[in-house]
Coordinates of C-alpha atoms and ligand atoms in Angstrom, one line a residue:
M279 CA 95.1 69.6 122.2
T280 CA 98.3 70.2 124.1
R281 CA 98.3 73.9 125.1
L282 CA 102.0 74.2 124.4
T283 CA 101.1 74.3 120.7
R284 CA 99.1 77.4 121.2
W285 CA 102.1 79.4 122.5
S286 CA 104.0 81.9 120.3
A287 CA 107.4 81.3 119.4
A288 CA 108.7 84.2 121.7
E289 CA 106.6 82.5 124.6
L290 CA 108.0 79.1 123.9
A291 CA 111.7 80.4 123.7
A292 CA 111.3 82.3 126.8
R293 CA 110.2 79.3 128.8
I294 CA 112.8 77.0 127.1
H295 CA 115.7 79.4 127.8
A296 CA 114.5 79.7 131.3
Q297 CA 114.6 75.9 131.5
D298 CA 110.8 75.8 132.5
I299 CA 110.2 73.4 129.9
T300 CA 112.5 71.4 127.6
A301 CA 112.9 72.0 123.8
V302 CA 112.4 68.3 123.4
D303 CA 108.9 68.5 125.3
V304 CA 108.1 71.3 122.8
A305 CA 109.1 69.5 119.8
R306 CA 107.1 66.3 121.1
A307 CA 104.0 68.4 121.5
H308 CA 104.2 69.8 118.0
L309 CA 105.0 66.3 116.5
D310 CA 101.9 64.9 118.3
R311 CA 99.8 67.9 117.1
I312 CA 101.1 67.2 113.5
A313 CA 100.2 63.5 113.8
A314 CA 96.8 64.4 115.0
V315 CA 95.7 67.0 112.3
D316 CA 98.0 66.4 109.3
P317 CA 96.2 63.5 107.8
A318 CA 93.2 66.0 107.4
L319 CA 95.5 68.9 106.2
H320 CA 98.4 67.6 104.3
A321 CA 100.8 70.5 105.1
F322 CA 103.7 68.4 105.2
L323 CA 105.5 66.5 102.5
H324 CA 108.1 65.3 104.6
L325 CA 108.5 65.0 108.5
D326 CA 111.6 64.1 110.4
G327 CA 110.6 63.6 114.3
E328 CA 114.2 62.1 114.8
V329 CA 115.9 65.1 113.2
A330 CA 113.8 67.5 115.1
L331 CA 114.2 65.6 118.5
A332 CA 117.9 65.5 118.1
A333 CA 118.1 69.1 117.3
A334 CA 115.9 69.8 120.5
A335 CA 118.1 67.7 122.6
A336 CA 121.2 69.6 121.6
V337 CA 119.4 72.8 122.7
D338 CA 118.5 71.5 126.1
D339 CA 122.1 69.9 126.6
G340 CA 123.7 73.5 125.8
L341 CA 121.3 75.2 128.3
R342 CA 121.9 72.6 131.1
R343 CA 125.7 73.2 130.7
G344 CA 125.0 76.8 131.3
N345 CA 125.6 77.9 127.6
P346 CA 123.5 80.9 126.6
P347 CA 120.9 80.2 123.9
A348 CA 122.1 80.4 120.2
S349 CA 119.5 82.7 119.1
P350 CA 116.2 84.2 120.6
L351 CA 114.6 81.4 118.9
A352 CA 116.8 78.4 120.0
G353 CA 114.7 75.4 120.6
V354 CA 111.4 76.6 118.7
P355 CA 110.2 74.2 116.0
L356 CA 109.8 75.4 112.5
A357 CA 108.5 74.0 109.1
L358 CA 110.6 74.8 105.9
K359 CA 108.9 75.2 102.6
D360 CA 110.1 72.3 100.4
V361 CA 112.0 74.8 98.0
F362 CA 115.0 75.1 100.5
T363 CA 117.7 72.5 100.2
T364 CA 118.2 70.3 103.2
V365 CA 121.2 67.7 103.5
D366 CA 119.2 65.5 105.7
M367 CA 115.7 65.7 104.2
P368 CA 114.5 65.3 100.5
T369 CA 113.8 68.6 98.6
T370 CA 111.0 68.1 95.9
C371 CA 109.6 71.6 95.3
G372 CA 106.3 69.9 95.1
S373 CA 107.4 68.3 91.8
R374 CA 107.5 64.7 90.5
M375 CA 110.7 65.9 88.8
L376 CA 112.5 66.0 92.0
Q377 CA 110.8 63.1 93.8
G378 CA 113.2 61.6 96.4
W379 CA 116.0 64.1 95.6
Q380 CA 118.3 64.6 98.5
P381 CA 120.4 67.7 98.1
P382 CA 124.1 67.5 98.8
Y383 CA 124.2 70.8 100.6
D384 CA 122.0 73.2 103.0
A385 CA 120.4 76.4 101.9
T386 CA 121.8 79.3 103.6
V387 CA 118.4 79.9 105.2
T388 CA 118.6 76.2 106.4
R389 CA 122.0 76.6 107.8
R390 CA 121.3 79.9 109.6
L391 CA 118.2 78.1 111.2
R392 CA 120.4 75.2 112.5
E393 CA 123.0 77.5 113.8
A394 CA 120.3 79.4 115.7
G395 CA 119.2 76.2 117.4
V396 CA 115.8 76.4 115.6
V397 CA 114.2 72.9 115.4
I398 CA 113.4 72.1 111.8
V399 CA 110.5 69.4 112.0
G400 CA 110.0 68.9 108.1
K401 CA 109.2 70.3 104.8
T402 CA 106.0 71.8 103.9
N403 CA 103.6 71.4 100.6
M404 CA 103.7 73.9 97.7
D405 CA 102.6 74.4 94.3
E406 CA 105.1 72.7 91.9
F407 CA 108.2 74.9 91.8
A408 CA 106.2 77.7 93.6
M409 CA 103.9 78.3 90.6
G410 CA 100.4 78.6 91.8
S411 CA 98.1 80.4 94.2
S412 CA 96.3 77.4 95.8
T413 CA 98.9 74.5 96.6
E414 CA 96.7 72.5 94.1
N415 CA 99.5 72.4 91.6
S416 CA 101.6 70.1 94.0
A417 CA 102.4 66.8 92.4
Y418 CA 101.7 65.2 95.7
G419 CA 98.0 66.4 96.3
P420 CA 96.7 69.8 97.7
T421 CA 97.0 71.0 101.3
R422 CA 93.7 72.1 103.0
N423 CA 92.8 75.3 104.8
P424 CA 92.5 74.8 108.5
W425 CA 89.5 77.4 108.5
D426 CA 87.8 75.3 106.2
L427 CA 88.9 71.9 104.9
D428 CA 87.1 72.4 101.7
R429 CA 89.1 75.5 100.8
V430 CA 92.6 76.2 99.5
P431 CA 95.2 77.6 101.9
G432 CA 96.5 79.8 99.2
G433 CA 99.8 79.2 97.4
S434 CA 102.4 78.5 96.5
G435 CA 103.4 78.4 100.2
G436 CA 99.9 76.9 101.4
G437 CA 101.6 74.1 103.4
S438 CA 103.8 76.6 105.4
A439 CA 100.9 78.8 106.1
A440 CA 98.3 76.0 107.0
A441 CA 101.0 74.4 109.3
V442 CA 101.3 77.6 111.3
A443 CA 97.6 78.3 111.3
A444 CA 96.7 74.8 112.6
F445 CA 99.2 75.0 115.3
E446 CA 101.5 72.3 113.9
V447 CA 104.4 74.5 114.3
P448 CA 104.7 78.2 115.4
L449 CA 106.9 79.3 112.6
A450 CA 107.6 78.4 108.9
V451 CA 109.7 79.7 106.3
G452 CA 108.3 80.5 102.7
T453 CA 109.2 82.2 99.5
D454 CA 107.5 85.0 97.7
T455 CA 108.0 85.5 94.0
G456 CA 104.5 87.1 93.4
G457 CA 102.8 86.8 96.6
S458 CA 103.6 83.2 97.8
I459 CA 104.1 84.1 101.4
R460 CA 101.6 86.9 101.8
Q461 CA 98.5 85.5 100.0
P462 CA 98.7 82.2 101.8
S463 CA 99.1 84.1 105.1
A464 CA 96.2 86.3 104.1
V465 CA 93.8 83.4 103.7
T466 CA 94.9 81.3 106.8
G467 CA 94.9 84.3 109.2
T468 CA 98.8 84.1 109.7
V469 CA 101.5 86.8 109.4
G470 CA 103.7 86.4 106.4
V471 CA 106.4 88.7 105.3
K472 CA 108.4 89.4 101.8
P473 CA 111.6 91.0 102.8
T474 CA 113.3 93.5 100.7
Y475 CA 114.7 91.7 97.7
G476 CA 118.2 90.6 98.7
G477 CA 117.4 90.7 102.4
V478 CA 117.3 86.8 102.8
S479 CA 120.0 84.7 100.9
R480 CA 118.6 82.8 97.8
Y481 CA 121.6 80.4 98.0
G482 CA 120.0 76.8 98.2
L483 CA 116.4 78.2 97.3
V484 CA 115.4 76.3 94.1
A485 CA 115.1 79.1 91.6
F486 CA 111.7 79.8 89.9
S487 CA 112.3 83.7 88.9
S488 CA 115.4 84.9 90.3
S489 CA 115.0 88.6 90.1
L490 CA 111.8 88.1 92.2
D491 CA 112.3 85.2 94.5
Q492 CA 112.6 86.0 98.2
G493 CA 112.6 83.8 101.2
G494 CA 110.8 85.2 104.3
P495 CA 108.9 84.2 107.6
V496 CA 105.5 82.9 108.3
A497 CA 104.3 83.2 112.1
R498 CA 101.2 83.8 114.1
T499 CA 102.4 87.2 115.5
V500 CA 104.3 90.1 114.1
L501 CA 107.0 89.7 116.8
D502 CA 107.5 86.2 116.0
A503 CA 107.7 86.9 112.3
A504 CA 110.5 89.8 113.3
L505 CA 112.6 87.2 115.4
L506 CA 112.6 84.7 112.7
H507 CA 113.5 87.4 110.1
E508 CA 116.6 88.5 112.0
V509 CA 117.5 84.7 112.2
I510 CA 117.4 84.1 108.5
G511 CA 118.1 87.6 107.0
G512 CA 121.4 89.3 106.4
Y513 CA 124.3 89.4 104.0
D514 CA 125.5 86.3 102.2
P515 CA 128.5 86.1 99.9
L516 CA 126.9 82.9 98.2
D517 CA 124.2 85.0 96.9
S518 CA 125.3 87.5 94.2
T519 CA 121.9 89.7 94.9
S520 CA 122.4 89.6 98.5
I521 CA 122.3 93.1 100.3
D522 CA 125.7 93.9 102.0
A523 CA 124.0 95.8 104.8
P524 CA 122.7 95.2 108.3
V525 CA 119.3 93.4 108.6
P526 CA 116.7 96.2 109.3
P527 CA 115.9 96.5 112.9
V528 CA 112.7 94.6 112.6
V529 CA 112.3 93.1 116.2
Q530 CA 112.8 96.5 117.6
A531 CA 110.3 98.0 115.3
A532 CA 107.8 95.1 116.2
R533 CA 108.3 95.9 120.0
A534 CA 107.9 99.6 119.5
G535 CA 104.9 99.2 117.3
A536 CA 103.3 97.0 120.2
A537 CA 103.1 100.1 122.2
G538 CA 100.1 101.0 120.0
D539 CA 101.0 104.6 118.9
L540 CA 101.3 105.6 115.3
T541 CA 101.2 109.3 115.8
G542 CA 103.0 111.0 112.9
V543 CA 103.0 108.0 110.7
R544 CA 101.6 108.6 107.4
V545 CA 99.7 105.7 105.7
G546 CA 98.8 105.7 102.1
V547 CA 95.8 103.7 100.9
V548 CA 96.4 102.4 97.3
T549 CA 93.3 103.4 95.2
Q550 CA 94.0 101.0 92.5
F551 CA 93.2 98.0 94.8
S552 CA 89.5 98.1 95.3
G553 CA 86.3 97.9 93.3
D554 CA 85.4 95.2 90.9
G555 CA 86.7 91.8 91.5
Y556 CA 87.2 92.5 95.2
Q557 CA 84.9 90.5 97.5
P558 CA 82.5 93.1 99.5
G559 CA 83.4 91.4 102.8
V560 CA 87.2 91.7 102.5
L561 CA 86.7 95.4 101.3
R562 CA 84.8 96.1 104.7
A563 CA 87.4 94.3 106.7
F564 CA 90.0 96.5 105.2
E565 CA 88.1 99.7 105.8
V566 CA 87.8 98.6 109.5
A567 CA 91.5 98.0 109.5
V568 CA 92.3 101.5 108.0
S569 CA 90.0 103.0 110.7
R570 CA 92.0 101.4 113.4
L571 CA 95.2 102.7 112.0
R572 CA 93.6 106.2 112.0
E573 CA 92.4 105.6 115.7
L574 CA 96.3 104.8 116.5
G575 CA 97.3 108.2 115.3
A576 CA 98.2 107.4 111.6
E577 CA 97.6 110.0 109.1
I578 CA 95.7 108.4 106.3
V579 CA 95.9 109.5 102.7
E580 CA 94.8 108.0 99.4
V581 CA 97.5 107.3 97.0
S582 CA 97.3 106.6 93.4
C583 CA 99.8 104.2 91.8
P584 CA 98.5 103.8 88.1
S585 CA 101.2 101.5 86.8
F586 CA 100.2 98.8 89.5
N587 CA 97.2 98.2 87.0
H588 CA 100.0 96.8 84.6
A589 CA 101.7 94.6 87.3
L590 CA 100.1 91.3 86.7
P591 CA 100.6 91.1 83.1
A592 CA 104.2 92.4 83.6
Y593 CA 104.7 89.6 85.9
Y594 CA 103.4 86.9 83.8
L595 CA 105.9 87.7 81.2
I596 CA 109.0 88.2 83.5
A597 CA 108.5 85.3 85.8
P598 CA 107.7 82.8 83.0
S599 CA 110.6 84.1 81.1
E600 CA 113.0 83.6 84.1
C601 CA 111.4 80.2 84.8
S602 CA 111.9 78.9 81.3
S603 CA 115.6 79.7 81.7
N604 CA 115.9 78.2 85.4
L605 CA 114.0 75.1 84.9
A606 CA 116.2 74.1 81.9
R607 CA 118.4 72.6 84.5
F608 CA 115.8 69.7 85.0
D609 CA 116.9 67.7 82.0
G610 CA 117.0 64.1 83.5
M611 CA 120.8 64.1 83.7
R612 CA 121.7 66.1 86.7
Y613 CA 118.9 65.8 89.3
G614 CA 115.9 63.5 90.4
L615 CA 113.9 61.7 87.8
R616 CA 115.1 60.1 84.4
V617 CA 112.9 58.6 82.0
G618 CA 113.4 56.3 79.1
D619 CA 117.2 55.8 79.6
D620 CA 117.2 52.2 78.5
G621 CA 120.3 52.4 76.1
S622 CA 118.2 52.8 72.9
R623 CA 117.7 56.5 73.2
S624 CA 119.6 59.7 72.6
A625 CA 120.1 62.0 75.4
E626 CA 117.8 64.5 73.7
E627 CA 115.1 61.7 73.8
V628 CA 115.6 61.0 77.5
M629 CA 115.5 64.7 78.2
S630 CA 112.3 65.2 76.3
L631 CA 110.7 62.1 77.9
T632 CA 111.9 63.2 81.4
R633 CA 110.4 66.7 81.0
E634 CA 107.2 65.4 79.6
A635 CA 106.7 63.2 82.6
G636 CA 108.2 65.3 85.4
F637 CA 106.6 68.7 85.0
G638 CA 103.0 69.2 85.8
P639 CA 100.6 71.3 83.5
E640 CA 101.2 74.5 84.9
V641 CA 104.9 74.5 85.0
K642 CA 104.7 73.4 81.2
R643 CA 102.5 76.3 80.7
R644 CA 105.0 78.8 82.2
I645 CA 107.8 77.3 80.3
M646 CA 106.0 77.7 77.1
L647 CA 104.9 81.2 77.7
G648 CA 108.5 82.2 78.9
T649 CA 110.0 80.5 76.0
Y650 CA 107.7 82.4 73.5
A651 CA 108.3 85.8 75.3
L652 CA 112.1 85.5 75.0
S653 CA 112.1 84.3 71.4
A654 CA 113.8 86.1 68.5
G655 CA 111.4 88.7 67.1
Y656 CA 109.1 88.8 70.3
Y657 CA 111.6 89.6 72.9
D658 CA 111.5 93.5 72.7
A659 CA 107.5 93.4 72.4
Y660 CA 107.1 91.1 75.4
Y661 CA 109.9 90.9 77.8
G662 CA 111.5 94.2 76.9
Q663 CA 108.1 95.9 77.4
A664 CA 107.4 94.2 80.6
Q665 CA 110.8 95.4 82.1
K666 CA 109.7 98.8 81.1
V667 CA 106.6 98.4 83.2
R668 CA 108.6 97.2 86.1
T669 CA 110.6 100.5 85.9
L670 CA 107.3 102.6 86.0
I671 CA 106.0 100.4 89.0
L672 CA 109.4 101.4 90.7
R673 CA 108.6 105.1 90.0
D674 CA 105.1 104.9 91.6
F675 CA 106.5 103.5 94.6
A676 CA 109.2 106.1 94.7
A677 CA 106.6 108.8 94.2
A678 CA 104.4 107.4 96.9
F679 CA 107.1 107.0 99.5
E680 CA 107.8 110.7 99.3
R681 CA 104.2 111.4 100.5
V682 CA 103.8 108.4 102.9
D683 CA 105.7 106.0 105.1
V684 CA 103.9 102.9 104.1
L685 CA 101.3 101.8 101.8
V686 CA 98.3 99.5 102.6
S687 CA 95.9 97.5 100.7
P688 CA 93.9 94.3 101.1
T689 CA 96.5 91.4 100.5
T690 CA 94.3 89.6 98.2
P691 CA 91.0 90.3 96.4
T692 CA 88.9 87.5 98.0
T693 CA 89.1 85.1 101.0
A694 CA 90.1 81.5 100.5
F695 CA 88.4 79.8 97.5
R696 CA 87.1 76.2 97.2
I697 CA 89.4 73.4 96.2
G698 CA 89.0 72.9 92.5
E699 CA 87.2 76.3 91.9
R700 CA 89.8 78.0 89.9
V701 CA 92.0 75.0 88.7
D702 CA 90.6 75.1 85.3
D703 CA 90.8 78.9 85.0
P704 CA 94.5 80.0 85.1
L705 CA 93.6 83.9 84.7
A706 CA 91.3 83.6 87.8
M707 CA 94.0 81.9 89.9
Y708 CA 96.6 84.5 88.6
L709 CA 94.2 87.5 90.1
S710 CA 94.9 86.2 93.6
D711 CA 98.0 88.0 93.4
L712 CA 96.9 91.2 92.0
C713 CA 97.8 93.2 95.2
T714 CA 101.0 91.4 96.1
I715 CA 103.0 91.4 92.7
P716 CA 104.1 95.1 92.6
A717 CA 106.3 94.7 95.7
N718 CA 107.9 91.8 94.0
L719 CA 108.5 93.7 90.8
A720 CA 110.0 96.7 92.7
G721 CA 111.9 94.6 95.3
N722 CA 110.7 96.7 98.3
A723 CA 109.3 95.0 101.5
A724 CA 105.7 94.0 102.3
L725 CA 103.9 91.8 104.7
S726 CA 100.3 90.7 105.4
V727 CA 98.8 90.8 108.8
P728 CA 95.4 89.1 109.8
A729 CA 92.8 91.8 109.5
G730 CA 89.8 89.8 111.2
L731 CA 87.2 87.8 109.2
S732 CA 85.1 88.7 106.4
D733 CA 81.5 89.3 107.4
D734 CA 80.3 87.5 104.3
D735 CA 81.9 84.0 104.8
G736 CA 83.7 84.3 108.1
L737 CA 87.1 83.5 106.6
P738 CA 90.4 85.5 107.3
V739 CA 91.3 88.6 105.6
G740 CA 94.7 90.1 105.2
L741 CA 96.1 93.6 105.5
Q742 CA 99.1 94.2 103.3
V743 CA 101.6 96.8 104.6
M744 CA 104.2 97.8 101.9
A745 CA 107.3 99.7 102.8
P746 CA 110.4 101.1 100.9
A747 CA 113.3 98.7 100.2
L748 CA 115.5 98.3 103.3
A749 CA 112.7 100.0 105.5
D750 CA 111.1 96.5 106.4
D751 CA 111.1 97.7 110.0
R752 CA 108.4 100.5 109.1
A753 CA 106.1 97.8 107.9
Y754 CA 106.7 95.8 111.1
R755 CA 106.0 98.8 113.3
V756 CA 102.6 99.6 111.6
A757 CA 101.6 95.9 111.6
A758 CA 102.5 95.4 115.2
A759 CA 100.6 98.3 116.2
Y760 CA 97.8 97.4 114.3
E761 CA 97.7 93.7 115.7
V762 CA 97.4 95.1 119.3
A763 CA 94.4 97.4 118.3
R764 CA 92.8 94.5 116.3
D765 CA 93.3 92.1 119.3
G766 CA 91.8 94.6 121.8
A767 CA 88.8 95.2 119.5
D768 CA 88.2 91.5 118.8
G769 CA 88.7 90.1 122.3
G770 CA 91.7 88.1 121.4
P771 CA 94.1 87.0 118.8
L772 CA 92.5 85.9 115.6
A773 CA 94.8 83.0 115.0
Q774 CA 93.4 81.5 118.4
R775 CA 90.1 81.1 116.8
V776 CA 91.0 78.7 114.2
P777 CA 88.3 75.9 114.4
D778 CA 89.8 73.0 116.4
L779 CA 90.5 70.2 113.9
E780 CA 90.0 67.4 116.3
V781 CA 86.6 68.8 117.4
I782 CA 85.3 69.0 113.9
G783 CA 86.5 65.4 113.5
R784 CA 88.1 65.4 110.2
Ligands
LIG1240 N1 101.0 82.8 92.4 C1 102.1 83.5 91.8 C2 102.6 82.6 90.7 O1 102.0 81.5 90.6 C3 103.2 83.7 92.9 C4 104.0 82.6 93.1 C5 105.2 82.8 94.2 O2 105.1 83.9 94.8 N2 106.1 81.9 94.2 O3 103.6 82.8 90.1

């Protein structure tokens, strides 16, 4: 394998900007790596070497002419979850409904990446319309976990996480509505961040549940995630829920954290997230992570957030309700697929045939659940109640953050499960997001940082760090300090230990 692909985004950018290596060579090395391993992984739905090499050449040209790099990540390759619109590549959201659809505009995230000189190499696989926890709901087939090809890479952003974990790209962008950045990151040994709601523009992000959806970084190091966060984050007048405030100083926080001192930082361990249903090896890895935080000087306290027990059911009313409304736009008239339009049928019949053929079973389940929850006579009992639970969760977070600076928990109750293991059991699938959903419902910042391997199956475990809204930098500082301590104890970065896919010959 070309060693270039093992470098972090920060290292690659430094060498490119110093003109030790060219962005074109970096892009080529990653495209070669993708060609070698993606047949086994299927992380990408769409690859565009030409677009990537042209973007890389533009960065090299600018540097040769003596221009300063457009951003700290100029020239670095990146993969985009196939839920962000791109004018020069299709956007399918993992659905047959949007097969071959070419959007007429770039998402704000896409535009900011291009302006920053980041080299977009392609679009990554995902559960259909971001509904799922395993990437098995993609209409284009599952992605495999580079740590064990018989296992899922999590979801819905399994393609982005697998691509970063397998050294196909150093960076990716995902979206997190209930955990779709953090849970895949946890089970692939990558860093995944859900910024504060409103921190990254949703313009051009195909909507699933608008009050929860949030784009964010996937990387192999905390610093790389922070660098990407600053490129994609910040106010956007095109998104009505975008926060009109400066991006929290996450790069500065990641650098400060790397000094490895958490003296005076109060860390709360959420008592609700342990016990039955949690894999023993995950809980042991979490305990070790907490003891490292203590060794770094943090003060550890237990914090009870009783409403978190109701987060999952509330989410499965709110998210499907919003989805049933958002997905009404896929009617066979405006985008993508149209079925049965032979002149003999009414518009309603064509819509119905198109939706029958275009949506997979999980999307249909969510639309039915949401339509039911919003229907007259049930609205107050279901949707209304769920919104009240959401308020209680906000209050639990507010009370906790009076006592502590950040909250920690395992990111997900188990390590990566086997492909096929949970497809027939939606509830088991939904439980993957038990620990990540509260931060979506409350809108605050949360990330997952690799916390070593579980001692019962040798697979990656994630440490979740949650911070108050607009205090994303706190989570970065704690995660960066933890990362240094973990690598010191483990004898090197966890991500570098992913099995070499060429060697295992798959
Ligand atoms: N797995 C959760 C769901 O299926 C979360 C998905 C997401 O964050 N997009 O809804």
